[in-house]
XYZ file of C-alpha atoms in Angstrom:
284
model
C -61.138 -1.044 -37.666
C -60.305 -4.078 -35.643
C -57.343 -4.061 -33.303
C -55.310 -6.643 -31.861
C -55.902 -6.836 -28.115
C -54.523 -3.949 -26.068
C -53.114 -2.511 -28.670
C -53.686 0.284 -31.079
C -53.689 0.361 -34.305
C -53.677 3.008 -36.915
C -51.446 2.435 -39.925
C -51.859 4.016 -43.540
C -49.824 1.501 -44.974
C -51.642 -2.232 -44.908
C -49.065 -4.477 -42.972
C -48.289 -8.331 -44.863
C -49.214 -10.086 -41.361
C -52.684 -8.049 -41.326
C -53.631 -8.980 -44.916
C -52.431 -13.037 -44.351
C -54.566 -12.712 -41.126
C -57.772 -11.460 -42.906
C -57.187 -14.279 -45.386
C -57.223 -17.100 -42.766
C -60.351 -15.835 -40.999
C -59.075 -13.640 -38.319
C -59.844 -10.400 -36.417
C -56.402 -9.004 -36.324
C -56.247 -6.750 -38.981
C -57.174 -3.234 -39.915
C -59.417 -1.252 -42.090
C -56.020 -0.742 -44.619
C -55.046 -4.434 -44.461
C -58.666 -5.482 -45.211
C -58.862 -2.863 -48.521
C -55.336 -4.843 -49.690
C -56.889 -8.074 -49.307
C -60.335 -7.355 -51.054
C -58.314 -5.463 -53.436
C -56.257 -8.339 -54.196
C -59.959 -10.731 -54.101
C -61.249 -8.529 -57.007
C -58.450 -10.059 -59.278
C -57.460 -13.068 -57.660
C -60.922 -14.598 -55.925
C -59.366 -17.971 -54.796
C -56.394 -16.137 -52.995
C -58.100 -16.796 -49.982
C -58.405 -20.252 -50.118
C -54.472 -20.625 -51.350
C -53.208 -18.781 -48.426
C -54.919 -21.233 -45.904
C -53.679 -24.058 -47.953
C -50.160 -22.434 -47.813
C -50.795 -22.069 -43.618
C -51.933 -25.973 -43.386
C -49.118 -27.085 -45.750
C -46.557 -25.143 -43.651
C -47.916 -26.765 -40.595
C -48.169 -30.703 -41.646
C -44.597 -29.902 -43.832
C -43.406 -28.948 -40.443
C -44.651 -31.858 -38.471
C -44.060 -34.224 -40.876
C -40.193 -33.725 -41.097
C -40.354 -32.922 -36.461
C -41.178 -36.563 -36.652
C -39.751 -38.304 -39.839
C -36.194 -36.621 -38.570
C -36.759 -36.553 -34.738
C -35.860 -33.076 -34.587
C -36.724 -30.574 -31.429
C -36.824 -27.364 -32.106
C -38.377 -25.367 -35.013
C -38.084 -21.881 -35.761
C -40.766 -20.555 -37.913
C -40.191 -17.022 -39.759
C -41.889 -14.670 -40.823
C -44.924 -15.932 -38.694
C -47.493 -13.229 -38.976
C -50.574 -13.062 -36.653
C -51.894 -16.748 -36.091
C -53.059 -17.015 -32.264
C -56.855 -16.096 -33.630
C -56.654 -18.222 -36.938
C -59.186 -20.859 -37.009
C -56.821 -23.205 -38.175
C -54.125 -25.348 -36.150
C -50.611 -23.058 -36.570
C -47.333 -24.648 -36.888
C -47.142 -25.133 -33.363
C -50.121 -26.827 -32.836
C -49.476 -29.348 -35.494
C -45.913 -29.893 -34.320
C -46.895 -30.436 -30.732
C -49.770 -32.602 -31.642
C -46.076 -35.042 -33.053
C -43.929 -34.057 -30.360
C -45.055 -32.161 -27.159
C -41.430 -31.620 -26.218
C -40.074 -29.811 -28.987
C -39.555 -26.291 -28.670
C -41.037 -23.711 -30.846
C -40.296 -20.446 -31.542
C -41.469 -18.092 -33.968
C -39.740 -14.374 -35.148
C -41.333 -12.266 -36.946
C -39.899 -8.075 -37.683
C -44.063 -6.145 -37.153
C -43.814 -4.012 -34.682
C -47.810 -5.434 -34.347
C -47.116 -8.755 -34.670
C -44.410 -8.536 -31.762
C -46.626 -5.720 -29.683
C -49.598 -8.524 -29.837
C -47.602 -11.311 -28.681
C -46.451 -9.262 -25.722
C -50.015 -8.484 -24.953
C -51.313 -11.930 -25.047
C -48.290 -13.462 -23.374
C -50.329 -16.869 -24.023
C -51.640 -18.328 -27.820
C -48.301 -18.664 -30.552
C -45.703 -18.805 -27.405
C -42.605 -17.290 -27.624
C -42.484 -14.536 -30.565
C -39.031 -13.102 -31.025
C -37.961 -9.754 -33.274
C -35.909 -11.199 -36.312
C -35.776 -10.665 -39.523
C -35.221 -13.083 -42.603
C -32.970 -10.880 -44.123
C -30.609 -10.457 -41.116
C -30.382 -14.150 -39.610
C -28.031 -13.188 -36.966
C -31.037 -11.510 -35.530
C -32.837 -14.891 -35.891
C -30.183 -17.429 -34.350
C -28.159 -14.771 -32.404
C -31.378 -13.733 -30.975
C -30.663 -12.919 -27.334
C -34.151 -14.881 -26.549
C -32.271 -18.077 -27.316
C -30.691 -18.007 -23.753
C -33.830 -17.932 -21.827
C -33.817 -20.490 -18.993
C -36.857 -22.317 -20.713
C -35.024 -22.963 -23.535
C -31.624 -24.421 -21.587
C -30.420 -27.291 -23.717
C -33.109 -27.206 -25.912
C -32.531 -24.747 -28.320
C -28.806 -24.145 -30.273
C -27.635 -24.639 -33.825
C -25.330 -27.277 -33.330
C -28.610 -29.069 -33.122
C -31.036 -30.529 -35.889
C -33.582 -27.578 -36.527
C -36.806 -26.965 -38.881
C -36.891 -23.406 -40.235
C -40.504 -22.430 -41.479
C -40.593 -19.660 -44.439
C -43.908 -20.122 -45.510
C -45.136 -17.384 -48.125
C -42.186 -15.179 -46.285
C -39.637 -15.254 -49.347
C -41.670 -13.502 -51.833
C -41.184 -10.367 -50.184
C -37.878 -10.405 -49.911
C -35.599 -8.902 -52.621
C -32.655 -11.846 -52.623
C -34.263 -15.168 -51.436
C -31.190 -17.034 -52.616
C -29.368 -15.204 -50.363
C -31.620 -16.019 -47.203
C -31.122 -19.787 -48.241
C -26.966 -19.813 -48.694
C -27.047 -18.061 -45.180
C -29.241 -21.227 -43.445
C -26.808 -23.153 -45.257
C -23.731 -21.953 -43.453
C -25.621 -21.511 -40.271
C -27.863 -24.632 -39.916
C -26.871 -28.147 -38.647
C -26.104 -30.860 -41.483
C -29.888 -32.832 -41.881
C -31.823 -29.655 -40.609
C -35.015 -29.234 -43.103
C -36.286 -26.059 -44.453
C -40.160 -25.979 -45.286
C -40.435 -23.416 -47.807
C -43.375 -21.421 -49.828
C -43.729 -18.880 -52.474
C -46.255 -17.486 -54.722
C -45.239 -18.155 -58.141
C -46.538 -16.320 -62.000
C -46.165 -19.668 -63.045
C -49.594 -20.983 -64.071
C -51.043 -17.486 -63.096
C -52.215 -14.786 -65.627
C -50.480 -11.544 -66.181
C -53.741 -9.881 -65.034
C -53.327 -11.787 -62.085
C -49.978 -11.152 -61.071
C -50.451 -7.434 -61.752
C -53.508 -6.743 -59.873
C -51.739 -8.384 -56.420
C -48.460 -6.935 -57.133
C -50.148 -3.097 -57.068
C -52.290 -4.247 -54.190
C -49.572 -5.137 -52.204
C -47.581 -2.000 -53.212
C -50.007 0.275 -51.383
C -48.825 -1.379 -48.217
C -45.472 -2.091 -46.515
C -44.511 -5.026 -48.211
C -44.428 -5.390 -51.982
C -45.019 -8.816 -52.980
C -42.284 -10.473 -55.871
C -44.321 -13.097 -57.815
C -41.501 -15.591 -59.310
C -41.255 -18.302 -61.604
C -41.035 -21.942 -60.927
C -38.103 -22.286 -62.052
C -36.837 -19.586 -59.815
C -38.570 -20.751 -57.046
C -37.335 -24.735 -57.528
C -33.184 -22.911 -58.060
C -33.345 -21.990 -53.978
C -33.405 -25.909 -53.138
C -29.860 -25.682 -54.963
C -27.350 -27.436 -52.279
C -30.200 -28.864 -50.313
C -31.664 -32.374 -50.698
C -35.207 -31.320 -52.419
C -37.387 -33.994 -50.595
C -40.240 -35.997 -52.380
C -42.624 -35.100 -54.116
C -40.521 -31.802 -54.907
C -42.009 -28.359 -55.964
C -45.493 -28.562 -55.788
C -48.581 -26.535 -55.242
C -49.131 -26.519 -51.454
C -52.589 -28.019 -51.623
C -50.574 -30.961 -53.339
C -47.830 -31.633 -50.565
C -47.438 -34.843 -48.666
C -44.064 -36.774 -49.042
C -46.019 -39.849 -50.244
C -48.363 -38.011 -52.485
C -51.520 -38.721 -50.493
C -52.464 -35.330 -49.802
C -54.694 -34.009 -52.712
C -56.194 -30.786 -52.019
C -58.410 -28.634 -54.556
C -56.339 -26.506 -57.443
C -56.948 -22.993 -57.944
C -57.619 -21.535 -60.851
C -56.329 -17.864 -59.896
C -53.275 -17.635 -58.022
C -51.123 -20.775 -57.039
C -48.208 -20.995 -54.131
C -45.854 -23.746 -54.513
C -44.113 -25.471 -51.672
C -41.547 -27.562 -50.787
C -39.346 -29.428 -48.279
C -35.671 -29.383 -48.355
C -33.133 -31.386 -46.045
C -29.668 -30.351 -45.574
C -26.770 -32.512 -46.931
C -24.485 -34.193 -44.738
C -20.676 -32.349 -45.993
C -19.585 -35.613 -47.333
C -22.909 -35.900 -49.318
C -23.970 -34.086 -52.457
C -27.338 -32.854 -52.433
C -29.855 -35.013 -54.072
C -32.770 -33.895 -55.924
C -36.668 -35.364 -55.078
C -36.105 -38.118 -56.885
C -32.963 -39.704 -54.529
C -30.443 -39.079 -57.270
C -27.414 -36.906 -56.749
C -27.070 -33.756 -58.740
């Protein structure tokens, strides 16, 4: 078993963040998170190689809009283990656009929290909130730290990350009405989900009873679905898209998969006066 530093580890149950972590090539995760993620290998062999596609998209998504919009402050959900991921996190790639805007991730592992207190350097500020309860996420008492005077507050633009976070969560649509009421008009969601669009049955089962064995069961949806949560939001260019695909001018061509596939997408919130547009700029 490999532990997280200063901590210890024993859980029967494989943990979401310890499974994403083996995937991108860390050390954080333990002997039950790495018999989900081999489990889930057996059926699903390129799974690995979508789920750092789906941690690079949700960093240059991120960035991209931190500097297209001129927004400061990003909160990115859901945000697993990442400080030992050989790949540059959401912060990274949003510091390498702006070095002043503030980042904070939240994230409801008791491991994933316990870590960050241990490191006190790496992801920087890791807050408990859930995506399911986002009064624990922008009601977080953490937002009134003296670091974070006048730089951190809803009335402000904000990016909220939920990168491969909403297909474990029962009522996604939900968790996007509630960052409609809450969130600044022209704030941007960056948004991922695994979809059983384009994947086989076989597929889709095997992960789905992997990931029942451990504390999160996983909810494979259909594009369709998955497209329906940009309802009220301006769905930004090129629209839904497999991750490996994003860019907003369609540069970005990464490999396809031929077992599993996450889509992303961008979303921008309307001004009140403004109907939301779809990708292609005209109003629905």
């Amino acid at each position: 078993m490999i532990t997280s530093p200063g901590l210890a580890r024993d859980f029967p149950q494989a943990a979401a963040a310890g499974v994403y972590n083996f995937y991108l090539g860390g050390k954080s995760w333990t002997g039950v998170d790495q018999e989900t993620a081999l489990a889930v290998l057996r059926t699903s062999p390129d799974a690995q190689a979508v789920a750092r596609e789906n941690f690079m998209f949700a960093g240059r998504a991120a960035s991209w809009a931190v500097s297209e919009y001129g927004i400061g402050q990003v909160f990115d959900i859901g945000v697993g283990i990442v400080d030992d991921v050989p790949l540059d996190s959401v912060e990274t790639c949003v510091h390498n656009v702006n070095p002043d805007a503030a980042v904070l991730a939240f994230d409801n592992d008791e491991v994933v929290l316990a870590r960050a207190r241990a490191l006190r350097t790496g992801y920087g500020r890791v807050l408990l909130g859930d995506v399911t309860d986002l009064d624990s996420i922008f009601n977080n008492p953490g937002l009134g730290h003296p670091d974070l005077a006048g730089r951190i507050g809803l009335p402000k633009l904000a990016v909220v990350v939920l990168a491969a976070v909403l297909h474990f969560v029962d009522d996604p649509a939900a968790v996007m009405a509630g960052l409609r009421d809450r969130l600044a008009p022209g704030s941007v969601v960056v948004l991922s989900h695994a979809t059983r669009t384009g994947t086989s049955q076989d597929r889709v089962g095997g992960m789905t009873r992997a990931y029942e064995k451990g504390r999160s069961a996983i909810i494979f949806r259909e594009e369709a679905d998955i497209a329906a949560l940009a309802d009220g939001w301006d769905l930004l260019p090129p629209g839904l898209v497999d991750v490996q695909l994003w860019s907003p001018d369609g540069s970005h061509q990464g490999e396809l998969y031929e077992t599993v596939r996450v889509v992303g997408m961008v979303a921008r919130l309307p001004d009140a006066q403004q109907g939301p547009r779809d990708a292609t700029g005209g109003a629905r």
